[in-house]
PDB file of N, CA and C in Angstrom:
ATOM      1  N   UNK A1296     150.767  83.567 132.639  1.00  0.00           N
ATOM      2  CA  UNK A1296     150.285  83.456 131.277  1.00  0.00           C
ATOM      3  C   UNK A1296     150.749  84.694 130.504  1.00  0.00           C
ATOM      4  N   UNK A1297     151.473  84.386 129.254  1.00  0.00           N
ATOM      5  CA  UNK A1297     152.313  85.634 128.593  1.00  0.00           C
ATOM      6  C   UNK A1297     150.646  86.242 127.563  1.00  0.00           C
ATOM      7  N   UNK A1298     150.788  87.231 126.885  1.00  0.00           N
ATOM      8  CA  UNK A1298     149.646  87.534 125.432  1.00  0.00           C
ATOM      9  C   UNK A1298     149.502  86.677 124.822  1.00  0.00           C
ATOM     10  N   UNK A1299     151.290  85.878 124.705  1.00  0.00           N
ATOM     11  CA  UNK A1299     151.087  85.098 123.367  1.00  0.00           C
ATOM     12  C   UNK A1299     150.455  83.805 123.609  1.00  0.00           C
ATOM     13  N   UNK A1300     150.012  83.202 124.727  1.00  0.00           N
ATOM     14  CA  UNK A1300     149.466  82.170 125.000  1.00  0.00           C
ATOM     15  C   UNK A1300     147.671  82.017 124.972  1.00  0.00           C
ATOM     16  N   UNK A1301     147.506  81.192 123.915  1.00  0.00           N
ATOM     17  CA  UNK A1301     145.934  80.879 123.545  1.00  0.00           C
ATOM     18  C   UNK A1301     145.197  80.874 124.645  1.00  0.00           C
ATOM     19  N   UNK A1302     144.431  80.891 124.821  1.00  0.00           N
ATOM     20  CA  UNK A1302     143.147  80.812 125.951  1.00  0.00           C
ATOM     21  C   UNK A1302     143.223  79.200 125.778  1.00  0.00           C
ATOM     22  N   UNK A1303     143.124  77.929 127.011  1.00  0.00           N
ATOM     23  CA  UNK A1303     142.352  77.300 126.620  1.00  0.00           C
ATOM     24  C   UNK A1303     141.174  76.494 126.715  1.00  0.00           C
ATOM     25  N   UNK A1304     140.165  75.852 125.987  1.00  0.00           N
ATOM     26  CA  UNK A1304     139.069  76.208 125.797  1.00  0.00           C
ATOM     27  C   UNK A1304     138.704  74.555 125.724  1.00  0.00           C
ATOM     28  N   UNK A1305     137.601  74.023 126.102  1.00  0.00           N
ATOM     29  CA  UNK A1305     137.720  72.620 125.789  1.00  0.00           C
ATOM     30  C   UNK A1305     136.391  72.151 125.080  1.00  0.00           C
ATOM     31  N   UNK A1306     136.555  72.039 124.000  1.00  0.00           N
ATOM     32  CA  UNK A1306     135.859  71.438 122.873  1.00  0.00           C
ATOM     33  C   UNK A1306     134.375  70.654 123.599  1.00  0.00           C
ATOM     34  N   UNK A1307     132.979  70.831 123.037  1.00  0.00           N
ATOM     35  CA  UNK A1307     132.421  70.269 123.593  1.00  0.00           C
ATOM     36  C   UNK A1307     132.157  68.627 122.091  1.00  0.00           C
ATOM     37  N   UNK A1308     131.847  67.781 123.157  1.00  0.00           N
ATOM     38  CA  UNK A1308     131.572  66.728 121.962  1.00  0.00           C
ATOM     39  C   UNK A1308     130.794  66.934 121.001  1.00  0.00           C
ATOM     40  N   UNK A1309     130.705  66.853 119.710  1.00  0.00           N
ATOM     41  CA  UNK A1309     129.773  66.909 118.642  1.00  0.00           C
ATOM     42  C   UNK A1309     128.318  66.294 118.487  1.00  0.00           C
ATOM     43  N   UNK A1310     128.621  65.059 119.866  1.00  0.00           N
ATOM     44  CA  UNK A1310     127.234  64.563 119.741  1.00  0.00           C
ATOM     45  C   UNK A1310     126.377  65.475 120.722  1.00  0.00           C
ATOM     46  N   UNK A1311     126.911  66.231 121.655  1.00  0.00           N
ATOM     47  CA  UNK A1311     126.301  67.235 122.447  1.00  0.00           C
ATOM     48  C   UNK A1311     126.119  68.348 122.042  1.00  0.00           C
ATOM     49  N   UNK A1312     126.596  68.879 120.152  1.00  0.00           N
ATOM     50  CA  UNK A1312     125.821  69.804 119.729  1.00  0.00           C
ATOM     51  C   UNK A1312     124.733  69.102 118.805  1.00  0.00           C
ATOM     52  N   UNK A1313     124.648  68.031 118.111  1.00  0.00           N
ATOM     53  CA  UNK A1313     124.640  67.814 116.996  1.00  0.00           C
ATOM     54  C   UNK A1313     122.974  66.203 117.515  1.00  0.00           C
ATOM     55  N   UNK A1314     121.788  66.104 117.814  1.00  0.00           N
ATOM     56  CA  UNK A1314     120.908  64.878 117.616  1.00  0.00           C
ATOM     57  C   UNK A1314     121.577  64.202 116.864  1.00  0.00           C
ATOM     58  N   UNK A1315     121.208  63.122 117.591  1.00  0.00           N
ATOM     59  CA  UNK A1315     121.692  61.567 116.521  1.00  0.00           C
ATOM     60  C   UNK A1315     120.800  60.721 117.104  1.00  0.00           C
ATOM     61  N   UNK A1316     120.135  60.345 115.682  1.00  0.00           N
ATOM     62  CA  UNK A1316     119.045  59.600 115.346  1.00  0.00           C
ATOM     63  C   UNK A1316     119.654  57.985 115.216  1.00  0.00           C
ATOM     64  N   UNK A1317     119.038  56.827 115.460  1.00  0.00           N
ATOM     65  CA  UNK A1317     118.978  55.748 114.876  1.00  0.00           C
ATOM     66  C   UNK A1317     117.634  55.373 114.320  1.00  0.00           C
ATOM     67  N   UNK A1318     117.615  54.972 113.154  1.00  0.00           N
ATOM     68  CA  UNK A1318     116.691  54.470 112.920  1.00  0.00           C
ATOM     69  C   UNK A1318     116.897  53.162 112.036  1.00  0.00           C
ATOM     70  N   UNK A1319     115.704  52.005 112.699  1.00  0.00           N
ATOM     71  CA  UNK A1319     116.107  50.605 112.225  1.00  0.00           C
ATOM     72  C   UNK A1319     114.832  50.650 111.254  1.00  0.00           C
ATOM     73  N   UNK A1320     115.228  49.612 110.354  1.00  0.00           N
ATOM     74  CA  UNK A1320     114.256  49.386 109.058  1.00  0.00           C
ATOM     75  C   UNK A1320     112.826  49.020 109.371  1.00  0.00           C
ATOM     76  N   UNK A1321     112.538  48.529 110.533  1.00  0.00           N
ATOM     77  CA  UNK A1321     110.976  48.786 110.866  1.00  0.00           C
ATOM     78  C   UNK A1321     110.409  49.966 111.246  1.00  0.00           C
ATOM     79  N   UNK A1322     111.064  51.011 110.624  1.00  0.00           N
ATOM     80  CA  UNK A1322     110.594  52.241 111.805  1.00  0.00           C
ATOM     81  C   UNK A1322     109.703  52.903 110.869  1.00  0.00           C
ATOM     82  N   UNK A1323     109.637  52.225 109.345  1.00  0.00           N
ATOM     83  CA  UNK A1323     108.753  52.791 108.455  1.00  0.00           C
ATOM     84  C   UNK A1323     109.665  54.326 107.682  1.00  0.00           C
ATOM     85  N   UNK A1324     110.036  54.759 108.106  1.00  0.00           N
ATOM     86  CA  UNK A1324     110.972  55.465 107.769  1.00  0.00           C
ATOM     87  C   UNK A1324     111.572  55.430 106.080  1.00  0.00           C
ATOM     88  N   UNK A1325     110.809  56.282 105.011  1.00  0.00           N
ATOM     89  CA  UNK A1325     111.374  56.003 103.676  1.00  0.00           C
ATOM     90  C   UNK A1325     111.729  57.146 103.173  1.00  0.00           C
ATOM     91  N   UNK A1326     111.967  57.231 101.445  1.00  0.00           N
ATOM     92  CA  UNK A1326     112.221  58.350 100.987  1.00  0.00           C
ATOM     93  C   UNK A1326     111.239  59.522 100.979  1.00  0.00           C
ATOM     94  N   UNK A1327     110.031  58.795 100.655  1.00  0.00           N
ATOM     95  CA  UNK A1327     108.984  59.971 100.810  1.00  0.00           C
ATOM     96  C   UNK A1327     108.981  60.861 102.717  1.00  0.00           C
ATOM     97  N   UNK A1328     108.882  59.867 103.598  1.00  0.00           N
ATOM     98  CA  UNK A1328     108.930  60.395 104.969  1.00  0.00           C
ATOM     99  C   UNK A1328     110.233  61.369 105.007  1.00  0.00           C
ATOM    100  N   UNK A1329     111.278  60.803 104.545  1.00  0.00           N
ATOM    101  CA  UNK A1329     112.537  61.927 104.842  1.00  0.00           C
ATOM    102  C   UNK A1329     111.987  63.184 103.955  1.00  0.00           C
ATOM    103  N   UNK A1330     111.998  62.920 102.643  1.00  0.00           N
ATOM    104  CA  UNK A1330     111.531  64.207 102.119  1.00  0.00           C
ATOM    105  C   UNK A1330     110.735  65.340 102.499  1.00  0.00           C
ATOM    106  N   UNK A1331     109.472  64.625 103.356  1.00  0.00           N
ATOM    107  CA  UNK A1331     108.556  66.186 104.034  1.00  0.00           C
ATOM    108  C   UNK A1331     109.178  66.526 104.854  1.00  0.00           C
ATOM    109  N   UNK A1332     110.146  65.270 105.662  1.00  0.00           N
ATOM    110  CA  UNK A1332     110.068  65.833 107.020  1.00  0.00           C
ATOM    111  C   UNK A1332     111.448  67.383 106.307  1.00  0.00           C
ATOM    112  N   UNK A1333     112.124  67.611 105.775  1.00  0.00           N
ATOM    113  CA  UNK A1333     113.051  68.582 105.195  1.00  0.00           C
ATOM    114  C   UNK A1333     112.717  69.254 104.420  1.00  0.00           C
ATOM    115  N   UNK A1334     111.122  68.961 104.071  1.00  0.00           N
ATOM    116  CA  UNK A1334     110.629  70.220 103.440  1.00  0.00           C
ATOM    117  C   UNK A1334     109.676  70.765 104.256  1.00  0.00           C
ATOM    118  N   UNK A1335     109.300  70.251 105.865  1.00  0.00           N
ATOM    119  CA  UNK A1335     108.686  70.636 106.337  1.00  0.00           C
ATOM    120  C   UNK A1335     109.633  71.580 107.372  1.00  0.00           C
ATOM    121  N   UNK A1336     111.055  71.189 107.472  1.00  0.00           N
ATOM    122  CA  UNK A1336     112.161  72.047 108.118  1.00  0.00           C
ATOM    123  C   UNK A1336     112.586  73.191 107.191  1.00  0.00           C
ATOM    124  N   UNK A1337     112.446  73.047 105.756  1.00  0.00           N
ATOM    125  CA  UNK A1337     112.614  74.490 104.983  1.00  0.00           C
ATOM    126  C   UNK A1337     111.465  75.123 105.073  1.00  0.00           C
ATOM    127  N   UNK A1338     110.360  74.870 105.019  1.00  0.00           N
ATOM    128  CA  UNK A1338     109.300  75.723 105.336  1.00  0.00           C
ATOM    129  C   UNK A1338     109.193  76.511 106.586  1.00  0.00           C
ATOM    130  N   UNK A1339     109.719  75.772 107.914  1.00  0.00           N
ATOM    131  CA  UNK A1339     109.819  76.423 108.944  1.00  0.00           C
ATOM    132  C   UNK A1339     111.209  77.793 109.183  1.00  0.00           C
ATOM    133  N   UNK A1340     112.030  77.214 108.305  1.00  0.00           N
ATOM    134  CA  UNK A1340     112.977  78.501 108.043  1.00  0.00           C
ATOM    135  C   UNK A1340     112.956  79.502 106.998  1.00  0.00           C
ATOM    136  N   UNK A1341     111.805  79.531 106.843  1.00  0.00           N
ATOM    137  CA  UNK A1341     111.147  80.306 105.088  1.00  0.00           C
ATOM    138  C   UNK A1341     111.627  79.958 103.878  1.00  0.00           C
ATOM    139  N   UNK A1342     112.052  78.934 103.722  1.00  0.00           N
ATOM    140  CA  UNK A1342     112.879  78.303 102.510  1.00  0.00           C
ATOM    141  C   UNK A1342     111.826  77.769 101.873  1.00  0.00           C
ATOM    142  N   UNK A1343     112.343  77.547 100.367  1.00  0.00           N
ATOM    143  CA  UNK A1343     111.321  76.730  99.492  1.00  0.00           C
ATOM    144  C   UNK A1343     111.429  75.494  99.573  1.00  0.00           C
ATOM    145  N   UNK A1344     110.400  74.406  99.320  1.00  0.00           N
ATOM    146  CA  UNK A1344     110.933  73.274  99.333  1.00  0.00           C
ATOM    147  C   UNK A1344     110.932  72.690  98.236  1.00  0.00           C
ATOM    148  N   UNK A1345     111.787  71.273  98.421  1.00  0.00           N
ATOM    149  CA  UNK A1345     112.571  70.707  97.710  1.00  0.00           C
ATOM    150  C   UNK A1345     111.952  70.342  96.665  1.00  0.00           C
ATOM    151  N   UNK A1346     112.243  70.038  95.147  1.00  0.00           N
ATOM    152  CA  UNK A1346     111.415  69.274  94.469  1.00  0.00           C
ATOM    153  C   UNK A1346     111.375  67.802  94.412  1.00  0.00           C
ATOM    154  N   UNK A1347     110.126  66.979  93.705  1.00  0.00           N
ATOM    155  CA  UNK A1347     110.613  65.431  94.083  1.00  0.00           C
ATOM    156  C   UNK A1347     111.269  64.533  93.249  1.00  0.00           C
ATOM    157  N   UNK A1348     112.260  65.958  92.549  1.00  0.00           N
ATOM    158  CA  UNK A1348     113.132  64.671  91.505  1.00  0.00           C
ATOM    159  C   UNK A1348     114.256  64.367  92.847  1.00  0.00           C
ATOM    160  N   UNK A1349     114.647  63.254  92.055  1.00  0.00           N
ATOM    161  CA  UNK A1349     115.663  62.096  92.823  1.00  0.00           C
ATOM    162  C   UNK A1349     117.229  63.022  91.881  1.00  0.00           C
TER     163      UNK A1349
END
């Protein structure tokens, strides 16, 4: 292996950094539910939360 040759390194999949949710239309799941639940994730990172204009 010369300097000039990269290390290499192997990518992990994105779904193995990244949750992935499904959610089907019975799950109750609306705009108001998404909204706390991301103002209840800015609150936990000291952020303000969101307001409820659209």
């Amino acid at each position: 292996m010369s300097i000039l040759d990269k290390p290499k390194t192997k990518r992990r999949s994105l779904h193995d950094l990244i949750p992935v949710a499904v959610v089907r239309p019975g799950d109750g799941i609306d705009y108001a539910w998404i909204r706390d639940l991301i103002n209840d994730l800015r609150a936990d990172a000291g952020l303000t939360p969101l307001t409820h204009e659209k």
